[in-house]
Amino acid sequence: AVVEAVHRLDLILGNKAAYQEVFKPENISLRNKLRELCVKLMFLHPVDYGRKAEELLWRKVYYEVIQLIKTNKKAVTHPRFSPLQHIHSRSTLECAYRTHLVAGIGFYQHLLLYIQSHYQLELQCCIDWTHVTDPLIGCKKPVSASEKEMEWAQMACHRCLVYLGDLARYQNELAGVDTELLAERFYYQALSVAPQIG
C-alpha cells in the first residue's frame, strides 16, 4: 500500500501542471493515506523501518509539495512576454499552500508529543512544550521498548523539530507571515535534543 501510494504521488508530481493538481481532494486524500501508513510503520517497526518511514512521510507528504509550489511561485520569464507567475498572491492555490504548511506544523507537533508520550521521554530540559504526564494519575507504566527503540524515539523527536523549523521557515517566505523566530526556536530545540548532530 505504501509503495502504491508513493507511485501514484510520483505520477501526480511528474505532470507538467502538477501545481494545479496537487491540492485536489483526491490527491490530498492520497497524501493523508500515505502519512497514516508511514506513522503505523514507524510505531510497529521503529528500529527496522522507523527512519525510512519518517523520511518517506516528510518527502512525499510535505517536502515535494512545498518544492513544487515554490518552483511555480517564482517568476517564469519568456523572451516574448513579461515575467509570469503560476501562483499569485492571495490565490486559491496560495491559500491551499498556506493550509498545507499549517497542517504540517500541526501534524509534526502532534507526532512529537505522541512519541514523547509513547516512549515516556523526558525532554523538558530541551523542549519548551512537552508531553507532561498528569501527576494525579499515579506512577507511569514501564516502557517496554528496547534501547534501540528509545534511541530511534529520541532522534525522531529531533527530526520532528527540524521539520517544524523547516515548515516555519517556508511559512516565513510567504508574504504577511513572520515566523522567522519560530523557525529558529524549533532549530535550537532540535539542537538541544541531539547536540551531537548539530
mmCIF file of C-alpha atoms in Angstrom:
data_model
loop_
_atom_site.group_PDB
_atom_site.id
_atom_site.type_symbol
_atom_site.label_atom_id
_atom_site.label_comp_id
_atom_site.label_asym_id
_atom_site.label_seq_id
_atom_site.Cartn_x
_atom_site.Cartn_y
_atom_site.Cartn_z
ATOM 1 C CA ALA A 1 0.000 0.000 0.000
ATOM 2 C CA VAL A 2 2.872 2.392 0.796
ATOM 3 C CA VAL A 3 4.660 1.676 -2.491
ATOM 4 C CA GLU A 4 1.416 2.116 -4.441
ATOM 5 C CA ALA A 5 0.684 5.463 -2.759
ATOM 6 C CA VAL A 6 4.239 6.684 -3.421
ATOM 7 C CA HIS A 7 3.991 5.630 -7.083
ATOM 8 C CA ARG A 8 0.676 7.462 -7.531
ATOM 9 C CA LEU A 9 2.071 10.605 -5.878
ATOM 10 C CA ASP A 10 5.137 10.456 -8.147
ATOM 11 C CA LEU A 11 2.854 10.321 -11.204
ATOM 12 C CA ILE A 12 0.947 13.382 -9.988
ATOM 13 C CA LEU A 13 4.125 15.358 -9.273
ATOM 14 C CA GLY A 14 5.606 14.361 -12.644
ATOM 15 C CA ASN A 15 2.755 16.044 -14.506
ATOM 16 C CA LYS A 16 3.525 19.454 -16.114
ATOM 17 C CA ALA A 17 0.569 21.092 -14.390
ATOM 18 C CA ALA A 18 1.207 19.287 -11.093
ATOM 19 C CA TYR A 19 0.971 22.549 -9.134
ATOM 20 C CA GLN A 20 -2.704 22.737 -10.212
ATOM 21 C CA GLU A 21 -3.377 19.101 -9.298
ATOM 22 C CA VAL A 22 -1.537 18.720 -6.012
ATOM 23 C CA PHE A 23 -4.297 20.208 -3.825
ATOM 24 C CA LYS A 24 -7.231 18.391 -5.402
ATOM 25 C CA PRO A 25 -9.200 16.451 -2.743
ATOM 26 C CA GLU A 26 -8.258 13.024 -4.108
ATOM 27 C CA ASN A 27 -4.553 13.916 -4.023
ATOM 28 C CA ILE A 28 -4.783 15.324 -0.507
ATOM 29 C CA SER A 29 -6.517 12.070 0.484
ATOM 30 C CA LEU A 30 -3.707 10.062 -1.058
ATOM 31 C CA ARG A 31 -1.083 12.018 0.919
ATOM 32 C CA ASN A 32 -3.142 11.584 4.092
ATOM 33 C CA LYS A 33 -3.305 7.826 3.484
ATOM 34 C CA LEU A 34 0.459 7.656 2.968
ATOM 35 C CA ARG A 35 1.016 9.717 6.128
ATOM 36 C CA GLU A 36 -1.173 7.324 8.125
ATOM 37 C CA LEU A 37 0.637 4.257 6.750
ATOM 38 C CA CYS A 38 4.054 5.748 7.487
ATOM 39 C CA VAL A 39 3.096 6.559 11.087
ATOM 40 C CA LYS A 40 1.823 2.997 11.600
ATOM 41 C CA LEU A 41 5.064 1.627 10.186
ATOM 42 C CA MET A 42 7.130 3.908 12.434
ATOM 43 C CA PHE A 43 5.489 2.602 15.586
ATOM 44 C CA LEU A 44 5.132 -1.051 14.560
ATOM 45 C CA HIS A 45 8.774 -1.414 13.454
ATOM 46 C CA PRO A 46 10.689 1.616 14.758
ATOM 47 C CA VAL A 47 14.159 0.079 14.578
ATOM 48 C CA ASP A 48 13.836 -1.530 11.141
ATOM 49 C CA TYR A 49 11.613 0.959 9.302
ATOM 50 C CA GLY A 50 11.131 3.995 11.558
ATOM 51 C CA ARG A 51 13.721 6.248 9.942
ATOM 52 C CA LYS A 52 12.764 5.235 6.391
ATOM 53 C CA ALA A 53 9.068 5.832 7.133
ATOM 54 C CA GLU A 54 9.885 9.259 8.606
ATOM 55 C CA GLU A 55 11.871 10.251 5.521
ATOM 56 C CA LEU A 56 9.196 8.990 3.152
ATOM 57 C CA LEU A 57 6.485 10.816 5.073
ATOM 58 C CA TRP A 58 8.400 14.117 5.080
ATOM 59 C CA ARG A 59 9.449 13.904 1.445
ATOM 60 C CA LYS A 60 6.248 12.654 -0.202
ATOM 61 C CA VAL A 61 3.592 14.224 2.016
ATOM 62 C CA TYR A 62 5.185 17.623 2.674
ATOM 63 C CA TYR A 63 8.547 18.486 1.103
ATOM 64 C CA GLU A 64 7.901 17.609 -2.559
ATOM 65 C CA VAL A 65 4.633 19.569 -2.496
ATOM 66 C CA ILE A 66 6.455 22.551 -0.967
ATOM 67 C CA GLN A 67 9.206 22.419 -3.605
ATOM 68 C CA LEU A 68 6.652 22.155 -6.400
ATOM 69 C CA ILE A 69 4.795 25.235 -5.187
ATOM 70 C CA LYS A 70 7.987 27.217 -4.546
ATOM 71 C CA THR A 71 9.250 26.410 -8.047
ATOM 72 C CA ASN A 72 6.000 27.512 -9.665
ATOM 73 C CA LYS A 73 5.693 30.619 -7.496
ATOM 74 C CA LYS A 74 8.926 32.058 -8.876
ATOM 75 C CA ALA A 75 8.632 34.306 -11.882
ATOM 76 C CA VAL A 76 8.892 32.482 -15.186
ATOM 77 C CA THR A 77 10.499 34.572 -17.910
ATOM 78 C CA HIS A 78 9.739 34.024 -21.560
ATOM 79 C CA PRO A 79 11.676 36.015 -24.215
ATOM 80 C CA ARG A 80 8.499 37.397 -25.861
ATOM 81 C CA PHE A 81 6.447 38.005 -22.713
ATOM 82 C CA SER A 82 6.794 39.795 -19.417
ATOM 83 C CA PRO A 83 7.581 37.696 -16.315
ATOM 84 C CA LEU A 84 4.741 35.412 -15.233
ATOM 85 C CA GLN A 85 3.844 33.741 -12.011
ATOM 86 C CA HIS A 86 1.901 30.497 -11.966
ATOM 87 C CA ILE A 87 0.830 31.088 -8.382
ATOM 88 C CA HIS A 88 -0.382 34.533 -7.445
ATOM 89 C CA SER A 89 -0.533 36.090 -4.021
ATOM 90 C CA ARG A 90 -3.881 35.510 -2.266
ATOM 91 C CA SER A 91 -4.965 32.979 -4.897
ATOM 92 C CA THR A 92 -6.835 29.783 -4.071
ATOM 93 C CA LEU A 93 -3.628 27.867 -4.737
ATOM 94 C CA GLU A 94 -1.615 30.011 -2.336
ATOM 95 C CA CYS A 95 -4.333 29.574 0.284
ATOM 96 C CA ALA A 96 -4.132 25.790 -0.153
ATOM 97 C CA TYR A 97 -0.344 26.009 0.168
ATOM 98 C CA ARG A 98 -0.611 28.013 3.398
ATOM 99 C CA THR A 99 -3.058 25.419 4.719
ATOM 100 C CA HIS A 100 -0.621 22.654 3.752
ATOM 101 C CA LEU A 101 2.148 24.314 5.787
ATOM 102 C CA VAL A 102 -0.080 24.901 8.824
ATOM 103 C CA ALA A 103 -1.365 21.314 8.657
ATOM 104 C CA GLY A 104 2.234 20.084 8.508
ATOM 105 C CA ILE A 105 3.130 22.070 11.611
ATOM 106 C CA GLY A 106 0.094 20.682 13.426
ATOM 107 C CA PHE A 107 0.935 17.138 12.365
ATOM 108 C CA TYR A 108 4.578 17.293 13.461
ATOM 109 C CA GLN A 109 3.684 18.937 16.779
ATOM 110 C CA HIS A 110 1.215 16.125 17.431
ATOM 111 C CA LEU A 111 3.708 13.455 16.340
ATOM 112 C CA LEU A 112 6.366 14.946 18.611
ATOM 113 C CA LEU A 113 4.006 14.850 21.593
ATOM 114 C CA TYR A 114 2.856 11.332 20.739
ATOM 115 C CA ILE A 115 6.413 9.978 20.524
ATOM 116 C CA GLN A 116 7.252 11.566 23.877
ATOM 117 C CA SER A 117 4.141 10.072 25.445
ATOM 118 C CA HIS A 118 4.502 6.625 23.882
ATOM 119 C CA TYR A 119 8.149 6.247 24.896
ATOM 120 C CA GLN A 120 7.850 8.360 28.070
ATOM 121 C CA LEU A 121 10.732 10.574 27.002
ATOM 122 C CA GLU A 122 11.706 13.295 29.444
ATOM 123 C CA LEU A 123 12.578 16.224 27.191
ATOM 124 C CA GLN A 124 11.527 19.096 29.469
ATOM 125 C CA CYS A 125 15.116 20.376 29.577
ATOM 126 C CA CYS A 126 15.238 20.542 25.764
ATOM 127 C CA ILE A 127 11.763 21.468 24.549
ATOM 128 C CA ASP A 128 9.577 24.234 25.932
ATOM 129 C CA TRP A 129 6.321 22.355 25.218
ATOM 130 C CA THR A 130 6.446 18.711 26.073
ATOM 131 C CA HIS A 131 4.094 15.900 26.845
ATOM 132 C CA VAL A 132 3.620 16.102 30.588
ATOM 133 C CA THR A 133 2.025 13.218 32.425
ATOM 134 C CA ASP A 134 -0.686 14.000 34.930
ATOM 135 C CA PRO A 135 0.740 13.571 38.457
ATOM 136 C CA LEU A 136 -2.740 12.663 39.730
ATOM 137 C CA ILE A 137 -2.809 9.516 37.602
ATOM 138 C CA GLY A 138 -0.080 7.904 39.670
ATOM 139 C CA CYS A 139 3.031 6.092 38.610
ATOM 140 C CA LYS A 140 3.925 5.656 35.000
ATOM 141 C CA LYS A 141 3.641 2.267 33.434
ATOM 142 C CA PRO A 142 7.032 0.880 32.472
ATOM 143 C CA VAL A 143 8.169 1.376 28.893
ATOM 144 C CA SER A 144 8.630 -1.950 27.149
ATOM 145 C CA ALA A 145 10.876 -0.555 24.427
ATOM 146 C CA SER A 146 14.392 -1.720 23.651
ATOM 147 C CA GLU A 147 17.384 0.595 23.849
ATOM 148 C CA LYS A 148 17.428 0.860 20.035
ATOM 149 C CA GLU A 149 13.744 1.843 20.007
ATOM 150 C CA MET A 150 14.416 4.507 22.639
ATOM 151 C CA GLU A 151 17.320 5.836 20.540
ATOM 152 C CA TRP A 152 15.052 5.963 17.491
ATOM 153 C CA ALA A 153 12.374 7.802 19.503
ATOM 154 C CA GLN A 154 14.858 10.418 20.748
ATOM 155 C CA MET A 155 16.191 11.018 17.235
ATOM 156 C CA ALA A 156 12.660 11.033 15.788
ATOM 157 C CA CYS A 157 11.861 13.887 18.192
ATOM 158 C CA HIS A 158 14.966 15.684 16.921
ATOM 159 C CA ARG A 159 13.848 15.230 13.309
ATOM 160 C CA CYS A 160 10.292 16.383 14.111
ATOM 161 C CA LEU A 161 11.756 19.625 15.476
ATOM 162 C CA VAL A 162 13.901 20.077 12.352
ATOM 163 C CA TYR A 163 10.830 19.521 10.145
ATOM 164 C CA LEU A 164 8.891 22.022 12.271
ATOM 165 C CA GLY A 165 11.710 24.528 11.785
ATOM 166 C CA ASP A 166 11.669 23.936 8.030
ATOM 167 C CA LEU A 167 7.887 24.361 7.837
ATOM 168 C CA ALA A 168 8.063 27.602 9.835
ATOM 169 C CA ARG A 169 10.839 28.826 7.517
ATOM 170 C CA TYR A 170 8.707 28.053 4.448
ATOM 171 C CA GLN A 171 5.844 29.961 6.059
ATOM 172 C CA ASN A 172 8.202 32.890 6.585
ATOM 173 C CA GLU A 173 8.862 33.009 2.829
ATOM 174 C CA LEU A 174 5.204 33.862 2.227
ATOM 175 C CA ALA A 175 4.138 37.488 2.282
ATOM 176 C CA GLY A 176 2.438 38.517 5.500
ATOM 177 C CA VAL A 177 3.741 35.641 7.628
ATOM 178 C CA ASP A 178 6.564 36.343 10.072
ATOM 179 C CA THR A 179 7.709 33.042 11.557
ATOM 180 C CA GLU A 180 11.473 33.502 11.462
ATOM 181 C CA LEU A 181 11.764 33.421 15.267
ATOM 182 C CA LEU A 182 9.549 30.339 15.414
ATOM 183 C CA ALA A 183 11.795 28.545 12.922
ATOM 184 C CA GLU A 184 14.861 29.481 14.979
ATOM 185 C CA ARG A 185 13.155 28.247 18.150
ATOM 186 C CA PHE A 186 12.443 24.835 16.604
ATOM 187 C CA TYR A 187 16.011 24.533 15.296
ATOM 188 C CA TYR A 188 17.512 25.431 18.702
ATOM 189 C CA GLN A 189 15.282 22.880 20.409
ATOM 190 C CA ALA A 190 16.327 20.236 17.869
ATOM 191 C CA LEU A 191 19.935 21.081 18.683
ATOM 192 C CA SER A 192 19.307 20.655 22.408
ATOM 193 C CA VAL A 193 17.628 17.249 21.879
ATOM 194 C CA ALA A 194 20.594 15.946 19.858
ATOM 195 C CA PRO A 195 23.594 18.291 20.297
ATOM 196 C CA GLN A 196 25.944 15.696 18.795
ATOM 197 C CA ILE A 197 24.244 16.155 15.409
ATOM 198 C CA GLY A 198 24.475 19.938 15.215
#
